[in-house]
Short mmCIF file of C-alpha atoms in Angstrom, two decimals:
data_model
loop_
_atom_site.label_atom_id
_atom_site.label_comp_id
_atom_site.label_asym_id
_atom_site.label_seq_id
_atom_site.Cartn_x
_atom_site.Cartn_y
_atom_site.Cartn_z
CA MET A 70 -4.93 39.71 -29.36
CA ALA A 71 -4.44 37.36 -26.43
CA GLY A 72 -1.32 35.94 -28.05
CA ALA A 73 0.44 39.31 -27.94
CA LEU A 74 -0.46 40.08 -24.33
CA VAL A 75 0.13 36.58 -22.98
CA GLY A 76 3.25 36.21 -25.11
CA SER A 77 4.82 39.31 -23.59
CA ALA A 78 4.06 38.12 -20.04
CA VAL A 79 5.39 34.65 -20.83
CA GLY A 80 8.63 36.10 -22.19
CA ASP A 81 9.00 38.27 -19.11
CA ALA A 82 8.50 35.34 -16.71
CA LEU A 83 10.78 33.03 -18.70
CA GLY A 84 13.55 35.59 -18.80
CA ALA A 85 13.41 36.75 -15.18
CA PRO A 86 15.55 33.93 -13.70
CA PHE A 87 18.28 34.56 -16.28
CA GLU A 88 18.39 38.36 -16.00
CA PHE A 89 21.94 39.76 -16.06
CA GLY A 90 23.28 36.28 -16.77
CA PRO A 91 25.76 35.25 -19.46
CA PRO A 92 24.88 34.28 -23.02
CA GLY A 93 23.76 30.68 -23.44
CA ALA A 94 22.62 30.19 -19.85
CA PHE A 95 19.06 29.29 -20.83
CA SER A 96 20.01 26.51 -23.26
CA ALA A 97 22.75 25.30 -20.94
CA ARG A 98 20.06 24.64 -18.33
CA PHE A 99 17.37 23.55 -20.80
CA PRO A 100 19.06 22.04 -23.86
CA VAL A 101 15.76 20.45 -24.93
CA PRO A 102 12.14 21.43 -24.22
CA ALA A 103 11.18 20.67 -20.62
CA ARG A 104 7.64 19.34 -20.90
CA GLY A 105 7.37 17.33 -17.70
CA ALA A 106 6.34 18.56 -14.29
CA ALA A 107 9.42 20.81 -14.06
CA THR A 108 9.45 23.19 -17.03
CA GLU A 109 11.57 26.12 -18.17
CA MET A 110 9.39 28.32 -15.94
CA CYS A 111 11.91 27.65 -13.22
CA GLY A 112 11.84 30.80 -11.09
CA GLY A 113 14.75 32.02 -9.02
CA GLY A 114 17.28 34.44 -10.42
CA PRO A 115 18.72 37.52 -8.70
CA LEU A 116 15.36 38.46 -7.15
CA GLY A 117 14.05 35.00 -6.31
CA TRP A 118 11.04 34.95 -8.60
CA GLU A 119 8.41 32.22 -8.28
CA PRO A 120 8.22 29.84 -11.25
CA GLY A 121 6.15 31.66 -13.86
CA GLU A 122 6.08 34.96 -11.99
CA PHE A 123 6.24 38.07 -14.14
CA THR A 124 8.28 41.16 -13.27
CA ASP A 125 7.98 44.93 -13.45
CA ASP A 126 7.73 44.69 -17.24
CA THR A 127 4.30 43.08 -17.08
CA GLN A 128 3.27 44.88 -13.90
CA MET A 129 3.63 48.23 -15.66
CA ALA A 130 2.02 46.86 -18.82
CA LEU A 131 -1.05 45.84 -16.84
CA LEU A 132 -1.27 49.32 -15.37
CA VAL A 133 -1.29 50.79 -18.87
CA ALA A 134 -3.94 48.27 -19.91
CA GLY A 135 -6.11 48.97 -16.89
CA SER A 136 -6.09 52.68 -17.54
CA LEU A 137 -7.00 52.28 -21.22
CA VAL A 138 -9.87 49.91 -20.49
CA GLU A 139 -11.28 51.83 -17.52
CA ARG A 140 -10.89 55.32 -18.99
CA GLY A 141 -11.76 54.28 -22.52
CA ARG A 142 -8.97 56.42 -23.94
CA LEU A 143 -5.38 57.41 -23.33
CA ASP A 144 -5.25 59.52 -20.18
CA GLU A 145 -1.57 60.19 -19.51
CA GLY A 146 -2.21 61.63 -16.07
CA ASP A 147 -4.12 58.54 -15.01
CA VAL A 148 -1.42 56.19 -16.35
CA PHE A 149 1.25 58.19 -14.54
CA ASP A 150 -0.71 58.13 -11.28
CA ARG A 151 -0.98 54.35 -11.51
CA PHE A 152 2.75 54.11 -12.17
CA ARG A 153 3.52 56.34 -9.20
CA GLN A 154 1.26 54.34 -6.87
CA TRP A 155 3.07 51.20 -7.99
CA ALA A 156 6.51 52.76 -7.47
CA ASP A 157 5.52 54.02 -4.02
CA ALA A 158 4.86 50.40 -3.00
CA ASP A 159 8.58 49.67 -3.51
CA PRO A 160 8.30 46.85 -6.07
CA PRO A 161 11.23 44.44 -5.99
CA ASP A 162 12.19 45.21 -9.58
CA ILE A 163 12.08 48.75 -10.95
CA GLY A 164 14.49 50.49 -13.28
CA ASN A 165 16.65 53.25 -11.84
CA GLN A 166 15.46 55.77 -14.40
CA THR A 167 11.81 54.89 -13.91
CA ARG A 168 12.20 55.11 -10.14
CA ALA A 169 13.86 58.52 -10.40
CA VAL A 170 11.09 59.91 -12.59
CA LEU A 171 8.22 58.50 -10.56
CA SER A 172 9.70 59.59 -7.22
CA SER A 173 10.52 63.12 -8.38
CA GLY A 174 7.28 64.62 -7.12
CA LEU A 175 6.83 66.43 -10.43
CA PRO A 176 3.59 66.21 -12.44
CA TRP A 177 3.20 63.75 -15.28
CA ASP A 178 3.89 66.27 -18.03
CA ARG A 179 7.22 67.43 -16.54
CA ALA A 180 8.80 64.57 -14.60
CA ALA A 181 10.45 62.62 -17.42
CA ALA A 182 11.41 65.64 -19.49
CA GLU A 183 13.16 67.34 -16.58
CA HIS A 184 14.97 64.13 -15.66
CA PHE A 185 16.24 63.83 -19.24
CA ALA A 186 17.29 67.47 -19.29
CA ARG A 187 19.40 66.89 -16.17
CA SER A 188 20.86 63.48 -16.98
CA GLY A 189 20.90 63.27 -20.76
CA HIS A 190 20.38 59.51 -20.43
CA ALA A 191 16.87 58.16 -20.89
CA ALA A 192 16.92 55.69 -23.79
CA GLY A 193 16.57 52.54 -21.72
CA ASN A 194 14.11 49.81 -22.67
CA GLY A 195 11.76 50.51 -19.76
CA SER A 196 9.03 52.10 -21.85
CA LEU A 197 9.27 49.54 -24.65
CA MET A 198 8.81 46.63 -22.24
CA ARG A 199 5.35 47.77 -21.12
CA THR A 200 3.81 48.92 -24.40
CA THR A 201 2.18 45.74 -25.76
CA PRO A 202 -1.27 46.50 -24.24
CA ALA A 203 -1.30 49.94 -25.82
CA ALA A 204 -0.20 48.44 -29.13
CA ILE A 205 -3.22 46.13 -28.95
CA TRP A 206 -5.64 48.89 -27.95
CA PHE A 207 -4.57 51.33 -30.66
CA SER A 208 -4.15 48.72 -33.39
CA ARG A 209 -7.83 49.26 -34.18
CA SER A 210 -7.27 52.97 -34.81
CA GLY A 211 -4.65 52.84 -37.55
CA THR A 212 -1.01 53.78 -37.96
CA ASP A 213 -1.13 57.45 -37.03
CA ALA A 214 -3.03 56.85 -33.79
CA THR A 215 -0.93 53.93 -32.60
CA VAL A 216 2.37 55.68 -33.33
CA ASP A 217 1.24 58.84 -31.54
CA ALA A 218 0.08 56.89 -28.49
CA ALA A 219 3.35 54.96 -28.34
CA ARG A 220 5.37 58.17 -28.13
CA ARG A 221 3.09 59.76 -25.56
CA ILE A 222 3.07 56.77 -23.21
CA SER A 223 6.83 56.34 -23.51
CA ALA A 224 7.39 60.01 -22.66
CA LEU A 225 5.74 59.56 -19.25
CA THR A 226 8.97 58.03 -17.91
CA HIS A 227 11.50 58.25 -20.75
CA GLY A 228 12.29 61.77 -21.87
CA ASP A 229 14.67 60.69 -24.61
CA PRO A 230 12.70 60.63 -27.89
CA SER A 231 14.73 57.60 -28.99
CA ALA A 232 12.75 55.45 -26.55
CA GLY A 233 9.47 56.74 -27.92
CA GLU A 234 10.54 56.09 -31.49
CA GLY A 235 11.31 52.47 -30.61
CA CYS A 236 7.85 52.13 -29.07
CA ALA A 237 6.33 53.67 -32.19
CA VAL A 238 8.01 51.10 -34.42
CA PHE A 239 6.92 48.28 -32.10
CA HIS A 240 3.32 49.53 -32.11
CA GLU A 241 3.19 49.60 -35.89
CA LEU A 242 4.69 46.12 -36.24
CA VAL A 243 2.18 44.71 -33.74
CA ARG A 244 -0.64 46.47 -35.60
CA VAL A 245 0.45 44.84 -38.86
CA ALA A 246 0.71 41.40 -37.23
CA LEU A 247 -2.70 41.64 -35.55
CA ASP A 248 -4.17 42.66 -38.89
CA GLY A 249 -2.85 39.43 -40.42
CA GLY A 250 0.20 40.93 -42.10
CA ASP A 251 3.90 40.17 -41.91
CA PRO A 252 5.64 42.50 -39.44
CA LEU A 253 9.07 41.68 -40.86
CA ALA A 254 7.97 42.85 -44.30
CA ALA A 255 6.58 46.00 -42.67
CA VAL A 256 9.87 47.02 -41.02
CA PRO A 257 10.92 49.50 -43.75
CA THR A 258 7.53 51.21 -43.60
CA ALA A 259 7.67 51.33 -39.80
CA VAL A 260 11.19 52.77 -39.81
CA ALA A 261 10.01 55.47 -42.22
CA LEU A 262 7.64 56.63 -39.46
CA VAL A 263 10.58 57.42 -37.17
CA THR A 264 11.47 61.10 -36.94
CA GLU A 265 14.33 61.98 -39.26
CA GLU A 266 16.95 62.65 -36.60
CA HIS A 267 16.52 59.15 -35.15
CA ARG A 268 15.76 57.20 -38.31
CA ASP A 269 19.24 56.09 -39.35
CA ARG A 270 20.03 54.55 -35.98
CA TRP A 271 16.80 52.61 -35.96
CA ALA A 272 17.24 51.55 -39.57
CA THR A 273 20.61 50.07 -38.66
CA VAL A 274 19.47 47.85 -35.77
CA LEU A 275 16.29 46.74 -37.53
CA ALA A 276 17.96 45.85 -40.82
CA PRO A 277 17.76 42.21 -41.98
CA ASP A 278 21.55 41.82 -41.80
CA TRP A 279 21.90 43.20 -38.27
CA GLU A 280 23.20 40.74 -35.66
CA PRO A 281 23.22 41.04 -31.86
CA SER A 282 27.01 40.63 -31.93
CA ILE A 283 27.43 44.04 -33.57
CA ALA A 284 25.28 45.96 -31.08
CA THR A 285 26.99 49.10 -29.80
CA GLU A 286 25.06 49.15 -26.50
CA SER A 287 23.94 46.57 -23.96
CA ASN A 288 20.45 45.20 -24.35
CA GLY A 289 19.29 47.39 -21.51
CA ALA A 290 19.10 50.15 -24.13
CA VAL A 291 16.08 50.49 -26.37
CA TRP A 292 17.86 50.01 -29.73
CA PRO A 293 19.35 46.52 -29.21
CA THR A 294 16.27 45.40 -27.27
CA LEU A 295 13.99 45.85 -30.25
CA GLY A 296 16.77 44.85 -32.63
CA GLN A 297 17.30 41.54 -30.84
CA ALA A 298 13.56 40.86 -30.71
CA LEU A 299 13.25 41.34 -34.47
CA TRP A 300 16.40 39.33 -35.12
CA ALA A 301 14.90 36.41 -33.20
CA LEU A 302 11.58 36.76 -35.01
CA ARG A 303 13.45 36.52 -38.33
CA HIS A 304 15.38 33.40 -37.34
CA GLY A 305 12.95 31.51 -35.10
CA ARG A 306 10.61 28.91 -36.58
CA ASP A 307 7.94 29.28 -33.91
CA PHE A 308 7.15 31.13 -30.68
CA ALA A 309 9.29 28.85 -28.52
CA GLU A 310 12.33 29.17 -30.74
CA VAL A 311 12.02 32.96 -30.92
CA LEU A 312 12.16 33.12 -27.13
CA ARG A 313 15.01 30.62 -26.86
CA LEU A 314 17.06 32.76 -29.25
CA VAL A 315 16.64 35.97 -27.25
CA LEU A 316 17.04 34.28 -23.87
CA ASP A 317 20.37 32.84 -24.98
CA LEU A 318 21.66 36.36 -25.65
CA GLY A 319 21.89 36.96 -21.90
CA GLY A 320 21.81 40.37 -20.27
CA ASP A 321 18.40 41.97 -19.78
CA THR A 322 16.66 38.71 -20.61
CA ASP A 323 13.27 39.42 -19.07
CA THR A 324 12.73 42.62 -21.02
CA VAL A 325 14.11 41.43 -24.35
CA ALA A 326 12.01 38.25 -24.08
CA CYS A 327 8.99 40.32 -23.05
CA VAL A 328 9.31 42.46 -26.19
CA ALA A 329 10.03 39.45 -28.41
CA GLY A 330 7.13 37.57 -26.82
CA GLY A 331 4.71 40.38 -27.59
CA LEU A 332 5.76 40.41 -31.24
CA ALA A 333 5.90 36.63 -31.59
CA GLY A 334 2.57 36.25 -29.81
CA ALA A 335 0.99 38.68 -32.27
CA VAL A 336 2.38 36.59 -35.13
CA TYR A 337 1.78 33.04 -33.87
CA GLY A 338 -1.32 33.67 -31.78
CA MET A 339 -2.41 32.16 -28.50
CA GLY A 340 -2.32 28.67 -29.97
CA GLY A 341 1.36 29.02 -30.78
CA ILE A 342 2.42 29.65 -27.19
CA PRO A 343 3.40 26.41 -25.41
CA MET A 344 0.79 25.64 -22.79
CA ARG A 345 3.43 24.67 -20.24
CA TRP A 346 4.51 28.33 -20.28
CA SER A 347 1.20 30.15 -20.57
CA SER A 348 -0.37 28.00 -17.84
CA ALA A 349 2.31 28.99 -15.33
CA VAL A 350 2.42 32.74 -15.88
CA HIS A 351 1.14 34.81 -12.96
CA GLY A 352 1.91 37.78 -10.76
CA ARG A 353 0.71 40.68 -8.64
CA ILE A 354 0.93 44.45 -9.10
CA PRO A 355 2.48 46.08 -6.01
CA GLY A 356 0.44 48.97 -4.70
CA HIS A 357 -2.70 47.85 -6.53
CA GLY A 358 -4.22 45.21 -4.28
CA ASP A 359 -3.56 41.53 -3.72
CA ARG A 360 -5.08 40.23 -6.94
CA VAL A 361 -3.09 37.43 -8.56
CA TRP A 362 -3.15 37.78 -12.33
CA ARG A 363 -3.24 34.45 -14.16
CA LEU A 364 -3.68 33.23 -17.71
CA ALA A 365 -7.47 33.58 -17.78
CA ASP A 366 -7.21 37.16 -16.48
CA LEU A 367 -4.74 38.07 -19.21
CA GLN A 368 -7.00 36.56 -21.86
CA GLN A 369 -9.99 38.52 -20.61
CA LEU A 370 -7.93 41.71 -20.51
CA ALA A 371 -6.76 41.13 -24.09
CA ALA A 372 -10.39 40.87 -25.20
CA ALA A 373 -11.19 44.14 -23.44
CA LEU A 374 -8.21 45.83 -25.11
CA ASP A 375 -9.61 44.64 -28.43
CA GLY A 376 -12.92 46.31 -27.64
CA LYS A 377 -14.82 43.08 -27.14
CA PRO A 378 -17.29 42.52 -24.29
CA VAL A 379 -15.85 40.40 -21.53
CA PRO A 380 -18.67 38.60 -19.72
CA SER A 381 -17.81 36.81 -16.54
CA TYR A 382 -17.60 33.07 -17.01
CA ASP A 383 -19.70 30.84 -14.78
CA PRO A 384 -19.58 27.19 -15.86
CA GLY A 385 -22.63 26.44 -13.74
CA VAL A 386 -23.28 23.30 -11.77
CA ILE A 387 -22.86 20.17 -13.84
CA PRO A 388 -22.95 16.53 -12.75
CA ARG A 389 -19.45 15.26 -12.20
CA ILE A 390 -18.11 12.76 -14.67
CA GLY A 391 -14.92 10.95 -13.81
CA PRO A 392 -12.11 10.80 -13.39
CA VAL A 393 -11.96 7.39 -15.03
CA GLU A 394 -8.81 5.64 -16.22
CA VAL A 395 -9.55 5.25 -19.94
CA LEU A 396 -6.03 4.38 -21.10
CA PRO A 397 -3.16 3.10 -18.95
CA GLY A 398 -2.13 6.06 -16.79
CA ILE A 399 -4.44 8.45 -18.64
CA TRP A 400 -7.72 9.47 -17.08
CA ALA A 401 -10.71 11.39 -18.41
CA GLY A 402 -13.41 13.55 -16.88
CA ASN A 403 -15.54 16.62 -17.33
CA LEU A 404 -14.95 20.05 -15.79
CA ASP A 405 -16.15 19.30 -12.27
CA GLY A 406 -14.83 15.78 -12.36
CA ALA A 407 -11.40 17.27 -12.89
CA ARG A 408 -11.85 20.22 -10.54
CA TYR A 409 -12.62 18.01 -7.56
CA SER A 410 -10.19 15.22 -8.41
CA ASP A 411 -7.22 14.25 -6.26
CA GLU A 412 -4.67 17.04 -6.36
CA ASP A 413 -1.86 14.68 -7.31
CA PHE A 414 -3.32 14.36 -10.81
CA ALA A 415 -1.47 16.18 -13.57
CA VAL A 416 -4.43 17.91 -15.21
CA ILE A 417 -4.70 19.01 -18.83
CA SER A 418 -7.66 21.35 -19.29
CA LEU A 419 -9.12 21.97 -22.74
CA CYS A 420 -11.82 24.50 -21.81
CA ARG A 421 -12.44 27.61 -19.76
CA LEU A 422 -12.45 26.91 -16.04
CA GLY A 423 -14.03 29.67 -14.02
CA GLU A 424 -12.15 29.50 -10.73
CA PRO A 425 -8.55 28.21 -10.82
CA PHE A 426 -7.84 24.59 -9.97
CA PRO A 427 -5.82 23.67 -6.86
CA HIS A 428 -3.64 21.14 -8.69
CA THR A 429 0.10 21.76 -8.72
CA ASN A 430 0.59 20.26 -12.18
CA HIS A 431 -2.00 21.93 -14.37
CA ARG A 432 -1.80 22.75 -18.07
CA MET A 433 -4.42 24.74 -19.99
CA ALA A 434 -4.98 24.62 -23.74
CA TYR A 435 -8.10 26.47 -24.79
CA ILE A 436 -9.43 24.50 -27.74
CA ALA A 437 -12.86 25.62 -28.91
CA ASP A 438 -15.37 22.92 -29.78
CA ASN A 439 -16.12 24.41 -33.19
CA GLU A 440 -14.66 24.62 -36.69
CA TYR A 441 -12.58 27.75 -36.08
CA ASN A 442 -9.43 26.52 -34.32
CA VAL A 443 -6.92 27.91 -36.81
CA ASP A 444 -4.01 26.51 -34.77
CA LEU A 445 -5.61 23.17 -33.99
CA ASP A 446 -2.74 21.02 -35.27
CA VAL A 447 -0.18 23.06 -33.33
CA MET A 448 -2.24 22.94 -30.14
CA LEU A 449 -2.94 19.22 -30.42
CA THR A 450 0.75 18.48 -30.90
CA ASP A 451 1.60 20.64 -27.89
CA VAL A 452 -0.96 18.85 -25.73
CA LEU A 453 0.20 15.41 -26.82
CA ASP A 454 3.87 16.30 -26.27
CA ASP A 455 3.18 17.44 -22.70
CA LEU A 456 0.90 14.48 -22.05
CA SER A 457 3.64 12.14 -23.22
CA ALA A 458 6.25 13.77 -20.96
CA LEU A 459 4.02 13.78 -17.88
CA HIS A 460 2.96 10.19 -18.53
CA ALA A 461 6.59 9.10 -18.92
CA GLU A 462 7.40 10.64 -15.53
CA GLY A 463 4.77 8.41 -13.93
CA HIS A 464 2.10 11.02 -13.27
CA ARG A 465 -1.55 10.13 -13.42
CA VAL A 466 -2.64 12.44 -16.23
CA LEU A 467 -6.24 13.66 -16.26
CA VAL A 468 -7.58 15.11 -19.53
CA HIS A 469 -10.86 16.99 -19.49
CA CYS A 470 -13.04 19.56 -21.20
CA HIS A 471 -16.37 21.04 -20.08
CA GLY A 472 -18.48 17.99 -20.87
CA GLY A 473 -15.70 15.43 -21.14
CA ALA A 474 -16.87 14.48 -24.62
CA SER A 475 -15.57 16.07 -27.81
CA ARG A 476 -12.30 17.80 -26.89
CA THR A 477 -11.40 15.15 -24.34
CA GLY A 478 -12.04 12.52 -26.98
CA LEU A 479 -9.84 14.38 -29.45
CA VAL A 480 -6.83 14.10 -27.15
CA LEU A 481 -7.50 10.50 -26.10
CA ARG A 482 -7.80 9.43 -29.73
CA GLY A 483 -4.80 11.53 -30.71
CA TRP A 484 -2.72 9.77 -28.09
CA LEU A 485 -3.59 6.37 -29.52
CA VAL A 486 -2.96 7.51 -33.10
CA ARG A 487 0.44 8.95 -32.29
CA GLU A 488 1.73 6.68 -29.55
CA GLN A 489 0.11 3.36 -30.49
CA GLY A 490 0.05 3.77 -34.26
CA MET A 491 -3.69 3.19 -34.48
CA SER A 492 -5.78 4.46 -37.35
CA VAL A 493 -8.36 7.11 -36.53
CA GLU A 494 -11.11 4.50 -36.81
CA GLN A 495 -9.30 2.11 -34.48
CA ALA A 496 -8.58 4.86 -31.96
CA THR A 497 -12.19 6.01 -32.02
CA ALA A 498 -13.51 2.51 -31.41
CA HIS A 499 -10.96 1.90 -28.66
CA VAL A 500 -11.90 5.08 -26.76
CA ALA A 501 -15.65 4.65 -27.30
CA GLU A 502 -15.51 1.20 -25.72
CA ARG A 503 -13.89 2.62 -22.58
CA TRP A 504 -15.37 6.14 -22.41
CA PRO A 505 -19.09 6.24 -23.25
CA HIS A 506 -19.11 10.05 -23.08
CA LEU A 507 -17.06 10.36 -26.27
CA GLY A 508 -18.48 13.01 -28.62
CA LEU A 509 -17.88 12.77 -32.36
CA TRP A 510 -19.82 15.75 -33.70
CA ASN A 511 -16.81 17.96 -34.53
CA ALA A 512 -15.65 17.11 -38.04
CA SER A 513 -12.61 19.39 -37.75
CA PHE A 514 -11.31 17.23 -34.89
CA THR A 515 -11.56 14.09 -37.02
CA ALA A 516 -9.77 15.90 -39.85
CA ALA A 517 -6.98 16.92 -37.46
CA LEU A 518 -6.60 13.31 -36.36
CA GLU A 519 -6.38 12.19 -39.98
CA ARG A 520 -3.59 14.72 -40.54
CA LEU A 521 -1.86 13.47 -37.41
CA ALA A 522 -2.11 9.88 -38.62
CA GLY A 523 -0.78 10.85 -42.02
CA GLY A 524 2.11 12.87 -40.62
#
């Protein structure tokens, strides 16, 4: 669940600096993955976004999520009131159509419909961009419920039924992915859910042979937005490549990447999202307080959307361990050893944190110290790739988990296996000699290291 929500926010923040730009701008600036201190979360763009800052796409999505969690059901009036409060705060990025509807003064059940009746144009992608939280929430309730909710939430600001039908298809594809299925294989079934008068148009843009080059509208419209997201999901090998493909299409990059990120995150999970991106994502919701939403907040919200209890996390007071230089340029510690370390460390965290760290260079990869890390190999490779890049730039890199033992030892040993060509046994002995806190109780970590050594 967290993969879908975080993935959509990551796509939004990655795409914001390139919004309204030409095709290929993303890869022209970042021809290869940027894993050092300066990543693809570069900020800037037409509205001067901070690196990793999300836009109106995620702001509105969080308002939908907050209403669902707090009300315990879909309350269209409450969602609309939250939207209106946000719009009244004059956010820096808000679609013209959405602004017109929310500033009309009309009640929630008339504002969008009357705007559509007057203008005849309301099939933008502004309702699709914010619907991932609702897709998560209603995925537990089955196809009929999620499709109905998608249409109802879309209709709050987008009176054109075409927009709602696109949201309905998206909801069903996310439901399939979160249930462990293949959303691409489910496209024909999802298209069959579209009302008959809109079905042919959606079938065209979601067909396997559709290409962005044959779109008949800009990707500010709902049809090519979802079409491009699915096209990228078909052709990308992993989460990062899916986003690179849509970002290089140009145009409304934040929204198309937001939609693609929600789908790809549902498919590849939280472990498939590069930590250099997820660690940077953040933002505020104008009109709704000064809270800064960060990765941990999004993960907690995703759990709530999935109906799971979300206890507050208090790591407690633990004796500080480290930081200690265990390998040349690579330091180790436990949670508080890292938290209170010099802020010029580049920190790689492998556990939940509680309060955010003050360090400028901070990556977070949430590896559980148990046997159930289904994406362990992917996450370990991601951590080692970033560690290698930061180390090569001359940063003092500090690796830690809660106790500084098992997960920290996994990464230290993995570094020696991959970079020094050691066997797992040699790497274990080497680290144990220099880091007496090494924990070896997790057999799945040793198995992952053996796969790394054999790869």
